[in-house]
């Protein structure tokens, strides 16, 4: 049994897709949109949703900076090797390690963060299996998926058709 | 239709880009999504015999390298020309050279992404692949150079039996951190860019009924569907990666340069080394990108993607970096003279003219390897790019390709000029020496080129050499009601 109840359709044109998104949002429903490439027109139509990936990168990058300075400082203090009266905990030389670990941890956490957030979002916004298997969304078609109860399905299907959807599918339990 | 090349619109005073008409110099920005899809996927079809022949050539070079490598590891480092006082020879030269080659990819994919250079789209995927392969090739050499590569794990920061940690104050350890971070970030950046394209390949494989291929690409696509939720995180993450990779590009070769500059060896101990190395790395990396992509454009008929405008733009960056490199060469000599240090003056006489026995312009007339390296470096890196100032030369594929090959040769010799010459003539004349490479070192060097080009040739047929999704992003979107002409 499908977990999805609602409507989905495919579009050839970008402006038709954005018009549909706006009309669906006017009805109080946030649709899921599929596109072969990122388009700022779609983002605007969806109300410019934001990602929390930068915060993850910032926190993990700061952790990298902290580890990059504190770890060499600890190892230098753990086994003191005095050379020519130079400082044991030498901040300028540890800046290199600090910088590299900042970049490394921020990059790793960015990848992990965006992967996990995308997975969470896919659970929050389930898609109909038929839409997942529609082979043209990666190629040259735009898709609009509207989750709604069975009673509203026909109303949203009509919005999709009115805006020139190439195909419209109603999915009910 | 021929390729339109507009470098500059005199009336507007700049290159004019109309979002709904595409970039005037990049024909592919007017293509439809489906056309881009089909043309890119056509490149991945069964290879022609000429491709296999080329691959065989590179594999032969790789085989030669592997043979020499096995001799080197089996017999020991004494089988190379490296001996006191010259501890760094071909291997470290190759390391610095290949790291430099790896710089163009991240520069193109990250720096030019942040600056929104439209000509980067067609070439950045291949350049990124070259980064990954370049750094992989480079990474082999420090391990080989140690003489006992099976003990490479000693470089990893962990305490030994006496709880003694690695020395975090050593530039050589900084290099371990810099190169491993660069490799990791480059690989992740490369893989991240591939995810949406893998989804395209997955759908295409299923459309054609190729289930096995489809399953393979399904795994590589990581459940990519192109939803707005995925795109918003992806695009934000990609931007962060670009922002992180940008300082990384400049830091890696700076840190490589500090392997030299932190020592007190004449000719190495200079503050100019970091920018000098970075400019050289970008210079050689871009030249390698052109060396590889010009044949790719011709073989696959990609004139609409890698247009003359794209090649012209890369040539301009090559010219700019050539200028920086030439300036750095001059500065090194001036500072050598101006420092008043006899050791600095001596090494900068030795590099172009050899021994100082007769104090004539040609020295003692006995040519040594650093002299050959020096003059090749000057000719290839400073003189040979000069014709690129002319529009006609930049528009001539053969001329550009030959110049780029010469730059690659010149940059390899520049690396040798730095690595090899200073160690031959340090402070004490009693400890001077001369370095000539052995056949084994030469074979391993040839093998490194075989390794790099084999990987790139395999990449060109296994994965989309251009970012299909970004090509679509840069093209005119399909509109029901296009905006009216104004």
XYZ file of C-alpha atoms in Angstrom, chain B residues 13 24 48 56 74 116 128 140 155 169 218 253-254 284 346 351 364 399 407 409 413 422 471:
23
model
C 32.190 47.577 -22.678
C 27.322 34.812 -26.510
C 36.523 3.376 -30.612
C 47.399 0.983 -24.345
C 63.534 -4.095 -4.063
C 30.701 33.040 -11.341
C 38.560 18.257 -10.929
C 53.158 8.240 -4.303
C 53.808 9.897 9.231
C 56.421 22.063 14.152
C 21.586 3.732 -8.299
C 51.173 24.789 -2.422
C 52.217 27.445 0.090
C 50.968 24.370 -14.815
C 76.551 32.030 -5.768
C 71.638 27.992 -11.741
C 83.280 26.858 -17.122
C 49.314 26.849 -31.143
C 54.510 25.008 -20.209
C 57.692 20.711 -19.664
C 62.008 21.707 -15.011
C 70.328 24.389 -4.274
C 25.427 22.671 -18.194
